[in-house]
Amino acid sequence: MIGFEQDGRIGRLFLQRASHANAFTSEMLGRTAEIMELAPGESDVIVIHAVGDDFSLGRDREEPKNPGGPYAAFSEISRVNAAFAAFPGIVVTAIKGRAFGFGLGVAMRSDIAIAADDARFMLDEVSLGFPPMFLMEVILEHLPPKRALDLILSSREFGAAEALDIGLVSRLVSADKLEAEVDEFVETLIGRDPDVLKSCKAYLKAVNQMPASARPNYALVEQARFALDHH
Amino acid sequence: MIGFEQDGRIGRLFLQRASHANAFTSEMLGRTAEIMELAPGESDVIVIHAVGDDFSLGRDREEPKNPGGPYAAFSEISRVNAAFAAFPGIVVTAIKGRAFGFGLGVAMRSDIAIAADDARFMLDEVSLGFPPMFLMEVILEHLPPKRALDLILSSREFGAAEALDIGLVSRLVSADKLEAEVDEFVETLIGRDPDVLKSCKAYLKAVNQMPASARPNYALVEQARFALDHH
Amino acid sequence: MIGFEQDGRIGRLFLQRASHANAFTSEMLGRTAEIMELAPGESDVIVIHAVGDDFSLGRDREEPKNPGGPYAAFSEISRVNAAFAAFPGIVVTAIKGRAFGFGLGVAMRSDIAIAADDARFMLDEVSLGFPPMFLMEVILEHLPPKRALDLILSSREFGAAEALDIGLVSRLVSADKLEAEVDEFVETLIGRDPDVLKSCKAYLKAVNQMPASARPNYALVEQARFALDHH
């Protein structure tokens, strides 16, 4: 239900459970983690495509509970998130239809989310009776808190324009051109020096985790080091 | 001049000094602090309503100075802010007319601010000759710094659309439907499991105060613990 | 190629290499740093104006490489950035035409950027083969990460409306009124108590560098201290 194709330095992961709007089963989580764990050696860019009308409705809610209990169940999510966080290349998601719950989480944990202008989003966890902690772990890096808390507590559906406005996605494109625009962007990326792409991502993460006072010297040293290594 | 009604697990605080556009006197600050300090035991949701045309013009500037000096005067503000910060439930503000100075601060320190689409905002402190430090203490959690500093230094009035755009409020509603929309949202909240609401708020605050590297394990443990406690 | 005029407590720095769209040579970087280093004693407000159609295309790419190697070359940028960071007054940039690369960096490191509504922006470094580390050092203080990384990796040009929306500039004005609107804003600033302006800037920076739990007491003490010192 998860497909994968390697195409040069581009990995393409396909959510292909269209009959269930790409709701993630445990098996799909495991397979996604596996692919992402292997990706650093093979791919500079990973593109996540969805088959069917929707990106993903999130976790499959009909699956029998994990016999290992909640810690084991949530460890599967944790493993996927860790694999995304550890990937040094660029993850691009192509968002269409509905991106709900964990589906929205995948978009948020990707580096670049390109969304169809008719895509729809929902954090439905609170309406289902639990707090979406894996999502809340990172949501305030993306959105203002007043917008984030409203979406979380109300579990209301919202559209692509609002998602762009608040910072959840990188850009909107006309729905009928989503695949073409994503392909064009991926071509642009793959035409760049992969070390430059990876440095940008790694550097943004690094400065975000150090005090402001340490950043100027870090920038000077890293920028000079990059130039010495590459020219 | 501050009213309060308890309605099940909903507390409703009323700013009712419409003759002065709900400018806060010291007495009103003390009474607001008192209500918010008692609220955790009684209310899962606090709604702040304003009587009259305006939410609040902020501090009353005509009141005689506090005989205890500025430290005593500002301690009243500090106490109100501390009471808001300590409330574990959800504070919803219904913003209409003008929300200036400390009035805007109350909106910012609430969890959800629902604003009439013709509401107006102003940080008038700099034009009055002093830096709005209690506001600046939290403003960069909500707005981009270039927008925030412009509003602070210019003390210019701005509208509801800009307030939504920059992150100061959660959503806009048609002015004639403000009370109805706030009531509907509060009904939604009160229909949720209160532990879920409180966990969302507490968890967002907690992750925001820990290093990024600690968050994944925290999310996994807390999500599993919540499931074990509640199902 | 860099002009400077002192006008009371207002310093006006002019980028005046219009023949090259104000691309910064090493000499211009050195002169900018020098002016900014002297500014604290003379100016409460620094305004950066550009001569010609464009604000700046960024670094001059045709200049021979610095014989001291990349560390020496980048130290010039570092010195300019440090001088901006150390200036206690308010830096206002008047952005028109193109603000690319280091030019966009100057806008970002100013306190208030007022942009013509037809201004255009680009982070062209990645397309030139290197990561823009000095820019990335501060960009996440201004923009949501999904918008920032898209602009960095794609090196795409974007307009003034998008720059305002994401937080890069403070406000937009009609292109033919840029100078008049900047002058009016600068007049407003210079009509304020300069200690208030400087306190706002210094205080925002200070709270941003302390844990959330320390801010309430800091606000109370600083607000009382300001009142005691000034009234």
Tab-separated table of N, CA and C in Angstrom, chain A residues 65 70-71 74-75 78 125-141 143-156 162 165 209, chain B residues 90 107-113 141-142 164-165 167-171 185 189 192 196-197 199-200 203-204 207-208 212 215-216 219-220 222-224 226-228 231:
chain	number	residue	atom	x	y	z
A	65	LYS	N	-6.592	-2.605	17.633
A	65	LYS	CA	-5.552	-1.947	18.428
A	65	LYS	C	-4.284	-2.795	18.472
A	70	PRO	N	-0.616	1.130	23.889
A	70	PRO	CA	-0.415	2.432	23.242
A	70	PRO	C	1.059	2.797	23.007
A	71	TYR	N	1.942	2.411	23.941
A	71	TYR	CA	3.347	2.795	23.740
A	71	TYR	C	3.879	2.173	22.454
A	74	PHE	N	2.183	3.939	19.407
A	74	PHE	CA	2.697	5.273	19.107
A	74	PHE	C	4.168	5.234	18.688
A	75	SER	N	4.871	4.173	19.081
A	75	SER	CA	6.269	4.056	18.652
A	75	SER	C	6.386	3.981	17.132
A	78	SER	N	6.346	7.515	16.026
A	78	SER	CA	7.619	8.089	16.439
A	78	SER	C	8.743	7.689	15.478
A	125	GLU	N	-8.101	15.157	15.653
A	125	GLU	CA	-7.830	14.355	16.854
A	125	GLU	C	-8.698	14.747	18.049
A	126	VAL	N	-8.796	16.048	18.339
A	126	VAL	CA	-9.557	16.462	19.525
A	126	VAL	C	-11.016	16.050	19.396
A	127	SER	N	-11.569	16.125	18.201
A	127	SER	CA	-12.961	15.694	18.027
A	127	SER	C	-13.098	14.178	18.204
A	128	LEU	N	-11.974	13.462	18.042
A	128	LEU	CA	-11.976	12.015	18.247
A	128	LEU	C	-11.648	11.647	19.697
A	129	GLY	N	-11.314	12.654	20.501
A	129	GLY	CA	-11.136	12.399	21.928
A	129	GLY	C	-9.716	12.336	22.450
A	130	PHE	N	-8.750	12.791	21.673
A	130	PHE	CA	-7.382	12.784	22.230
A	130	PHE	C	-6.580	13.968	21.691
A	131	PRO	N	-5.560	14.388	22.444
A	131	PRO	CA	-4.726	15.518	22.000
A	131	PRO	C	-3.684	15.038	20.976
A	132	PRO	N	-3.502	15.785	19.877
A	132	PRO	CA	-2.560	15.353	18.831
A	132	PRO	C	-1.125	15.743	19.172
A	133	MET	N	-0.509	14.986	20.080
A	133	MET	CA	0.778	15.427	20.632
A	133	MET	C	1.911	15.398	19.612
A	134	PHE	N	1.922	14.398	18.729
A	134	PHE	CA	3.017	14.365	17.735
A	134	PHE	C	2.941	15.577	16.807
A	135	LEU	N	1.739	16.006	16.530
A	135	LEU	CA	1.571	17.202	15.713
A	135	LEU	C	1.925	18.469	16.486
A	136	MET	N	1.462	18.530	17.724
A	136	MET	CA	1.707	19.730	18.524
A	136	MET	C	3.187	19.883	18.859
A	137	GLU	N	3.914	18.772	18.783
A	137	GLU	CA	5.359	18.828	19.040
A	137	GLU	C	6.051	19.836	18.113
A	138	VAL	N	5.556	19.968	16.898
A	138	VAL	CA	6.234	20.837	15.918
A	138	VAL	C	5.360	21.971	15.381
A	139	ILE	N	4.084	21.986	15.719
A	139	ILE	CA	3.192	22.920	15.017
A	139	ILE	C	3.555	24.386	15.260
A	140	LEU	N	4.045	24.716	16.469
A	140	LEU	CA	4.347	26.132	16.740
A	140	LEU	C	5.615	26.609	16.032
A	141	GLU	N	6.365	25.689	15.420
A	141	GLU	CA	7.454	26.139	14.543
A	141	GLU	C	6.902	26.685	13.227
A	143	LEU	N	3.145	27.775	12.724
A	143	LEU	CA	1.969	28.658	12.794
A	143	LEU	C	1.992	29.545	14.017
A	144	PRO	N	1.301	30.697	13.948
A	144	PRO	CA	1.081	31.483	15.165
A	144	PRO	C	0.199	30.685	16.136
A	145	PRO	N	0.473	30.804	17.449
A	145	PRO	CA	-0.250	29.978	18.428
A	145	PRO	C	-1.771	30.163	18.431
A	146	LYS	N	-2.255	31.379	18.181
A	146	LYS	CA	-3.714	31.593	18.202
A	146	LYS	C	-4.402	30.885	17.047
A	147	ARG	N	-3.729	30.789	15.919
A	147	ARG	CA	-4.308	30.070	14.788
A	147	ARG	C	-4.206	28.556	15.038
A	148	ALA	N	-3.051	28.124	15.569
A	148	ALA	CA	-2.837	26.693	15.801
A	148	ALA	C	-3.835	26.140	16.824
A	149	LEU	N	-3.977	26.825	17.949
A	149	LEU	CA	-4.840	26.294	19.007
A	149	LEU	C	-6.304	26.260	18.560
A	150	ASP	N	-6.715	27.247	17.781
A	150	ASP	CA	-8.089	27.247	17.258
A	150	ASP	C	-8.319	26.020	16.368
A	151	LEU	N	-7.362	25.734	15.483
A	151	LEU	CA	-7.525	24.581	14.587
A	151	LEU	C	-7.523	23.271	15.365
A	152	ILE	N	-6.669	23.203	16.394
A	152	ILE	CA	-6.577	21.975	17.191
A	152	ILE	C	-7.854	21.769	18.008
A	153	LEU	N	-8.283	22.792	18.731
A	153	LEU	CA	-9.425	22.621	19.650
A	153	LEU	C	-10.748	22.485	18.912
A	154	SER	N	-10.886	23.216	17.796
A	154	SER	CA	-12.162	23.151	17.081
A	154	SER	C	-12.238	21.920	16.189
A	155	SER	N	-11.080	21.367	15.809
A	155	SER	CA	-11.035	20.285	14.802
A	155	SER	C	-11.798	20.676	13.545
A	156	ARG	N	-11.795	21.942	13.215
A	156	ARG	CA	-12.553	22.362	12.034
A	156	ARG	C	-11.736	22.152	10.755
A	162	GLU	N	-5.996	29.216	3.562
A	162	GLU	CA	-5.680	29.414	4.979
A	162	GLU	C	-4.398	28.664	5.354
A	165	ASP	N	-1.549	30.756	4.191
A	165	ASP	CA	-1.493	31.989	4.969
A	165	ASP	C	-0.846	31.772	6.333
A	209	GLN	N	18.762	25.892	16.794
A	209	GLN	CA	18.998	25.218	18.069
A	209	GLN	C	20.156	25.819	18.857
B	90	ILE	N	-9.430	26.945	28.886
B	90	ILE	CA	-9.332	27.742	27.667
B	90	ILE	C	-10.004	29.093	27.887
B	107	ALA	N	-6.519	40.263	24.910
B	107	ALA	CA	-6.798	39.417	23.736
B	107	ALA	C	-5.608	38.504	23.449
B	108	MET	N	-4.406	39.071	23.523
B	108	MET	CA	-3.215	38.293	23.192
B	108	MET	C	-2.966	37.191	24.209
B	109	ARG	N	-3.259	37.453	25.475
B	109	ARG	CA	-3.031	36.447	26.521
B	109	ARG	C	-4.179	35.449	26.648
B	110	SER	N	-5.276	35.703	25.945
B	110	SER	CA	-6.309	34.671	25.898
B	110	SER	C	-5.824	33.564	24.959
B	111	ASP	N	-6.464	32.406	25.033
B	111	ASP	CA	-6.037	31.296	24.166
B	111	ASP	C	-6.625	31.425	22.779
B	112	ILE	N	-7.873	31.877	22.719
B	112	ILE	CA	-8.583	32.018	21.452
B	112	ILE	C	-9.209	33.405	21.449
B	113	ALA	N	-8.876	34.218	20.459
B	113	ALA	CA	-9.501	35.536	20.318
B	113	ALA	C	-10.325	35.526	19.046
B	141	GLU	N	5.886	35.906	20.312
B	141	GLU	CA	5.335	34.545	20.167
B	141	GLU	C	4.185	34.527	19.163
B	142	HIS	N	3.659	35.701	18.843
B	142	HIS	CA	2.466	35.763	17.999
B	142	HIS	C	2.733	36.342	16.616
B	164	LEU	N	-5.731	39.482	12.091
B	164	LEU	CA	-5.780	38.052	11.767
B	164	LEU	C	-4.541	37.630	10.989
B	165	ASP	N	-4.206	38.448	9.998
B	165	ASP	CA	-3.089	38.136	9.111
B	165	ASP	C	-1.786	37.959	9.874
B	167	GLY	N	-1.437	37.256	13.126
B	167	GLY	CA	-1.447	36.230	14.175
B	167	GLY	C	-1.994	36.678	15.521
B	168	LEU	N	-2.505	37.910	15.612
B	168	LEU	CA	-3.000	38.416	16.899
B	168	LEU	C	-4.327	37.806	17.301
B	169	VAL	N	-5.161	37.456	16.342
B	169	VAL	CA	-6.450	36.854	16.671
B	169	VAL	C	-6.582	35.512	15.962
B	170	SER	N	-7.528	34.712	16.439
B	170	SER	CA	-7.686	33.346	15.917
B	170	SER	C	-8.557	33.292	14.674
B	171	ARG	N	-9.588	34.128	14.657
B	171	ARG	CA	-10.477	34.165	13.487
B	171	ARG	C	-11.365	35.404	13.534
B	185	PHE	N	-18.814	28.390	19.336
B	185	PHE	CA	-17.481	27.817	19.576
B	185	PHE	C	-17.357	27.310	21.010
B	189	LEU	N	-16.422	23.610	22.437
B	189	LEU	CA	-15.374	23.317	23.424
B	189	LEU	C	-15.936	22.524	24.591
B	192	ARG	N	-16.385	18.904	24.312
B	192	ARG	CA	-15.195	18.041	24.265
B	192	ARG	C	-14.866	17.542	25.666
B	196	VAL	N	-8.880	16.678	27.475
B	196	VAL	CA	-8.234	16.810	26.163
B	196	VAL	C	-7.899	18.275	25.909
B	197	LEU	N	-8.856	19.158	26.177
B	197	LEU	CA	-8.605	20.599	25.990
B	197	LEU	C	-7.400	21.049	26.807
B	199	SER	N	-5.022	19.260	28.155
B	199	SER	CA	-3.768	18.630	27.723
B	199	SER	C	-3.183	19.343	26.513
B	200	CYS	N	-4.051	19.739	25.581
B	200	CYS	CA	-3.555	20.428	24.388
B	200	CYS	C	-2.834	21.708	24.795
B	203	TYR	N	0.361	20.974	26.895
B	203	TYR	CA	1.407	20.321	26.104
B	203	TYR	C	2.093	21.300	25.158
B	204	LEU	N	1.305	22.167	24.514
B	204	LEU	CA	1.899	23.181	23.625
B	204	LEU	C	2.864	24.071	24.398
B	207	VAL	N	6.143	21.868	25.294
B	207	VAL	CA	7.124	21.611	24.216
B	207	VAL	C	7.827	22.893	23.809
B	208	ASN	N	7.108	24.008	23.922
B	208	ASN	CA	7.690	25.292	23.562
B	208	ASN	C	8.825	25.691	24.497
B	212	ALA	N	14.367	21.207	21.095
B	212	ALA	CA	13.769	20.385	20.036
B	212	ALA	C	14.152	18.917	20.177
B	215	ARG	N	11.825	16.810	22.406
B	215	ARG	CA	10.396	16.729	22.127
B	215	ARG	C	9.892	15.375	21.634
B	216	PRO	N	10.653	14.698	20.753
B	216	PRO	CA	10.101	13.417	20.264
B	216	PRO	C	9.823	12.410	21.381
B	219	ALA	N	6.812	13.531	23.389
B	219	ALA	CA	5.553	13.283	22.666
B	219	ALA	C	5.146	11.817	22.787
B	220	LEU	N	6.114	10.930	22.607
B	220	LEU	CA	5.802	9.490	22.653
B	220	LEU	C	5.299	9.083	24.034
B	222	GLU	N	4.098	11.020	26.513
B	222	GLU	CA	2.867	11.704	26.916
B	222	GLU	C	1.651	11.171	26.151
B	223	GLN	N	1.858	10.885	24.863
B	223	GLN	CA	0.730	10.377	24.074
B	223	GLN	C	0.310	8.993	24.589
B	224	ALA	N	1.293	8.160	24.919
B	224	ALA	CA	0.974	6.828	25.453
B	224	ALA	C	0.327	6.941	26.829
B	226	PHE	N	-1.399	9.439	28.034
B	226	PHE	CA	-2.766	9.948	27.896
B	226	PHE	C	-3.713	8.805	27.522
B	227	ALA	N	-3.262	7.969	26.562
B	227	ALA	CA	-4.117	6.859	26.114
B	227	ALA	C	-4.376	5.877	27.259
B	228	LEU	N	-3.342	5.565	28.043
B	228	LEU	CA	-3.506	4.637	29.163
B	228	LEU	C	-4.449	5.208	30.221
B	231	HIS	N	-8.453	5.504	28.350
B	231	HIS	CA	-9.239	4.548	27.541
B	231	HIS	C	-9.269	3.158	28.175
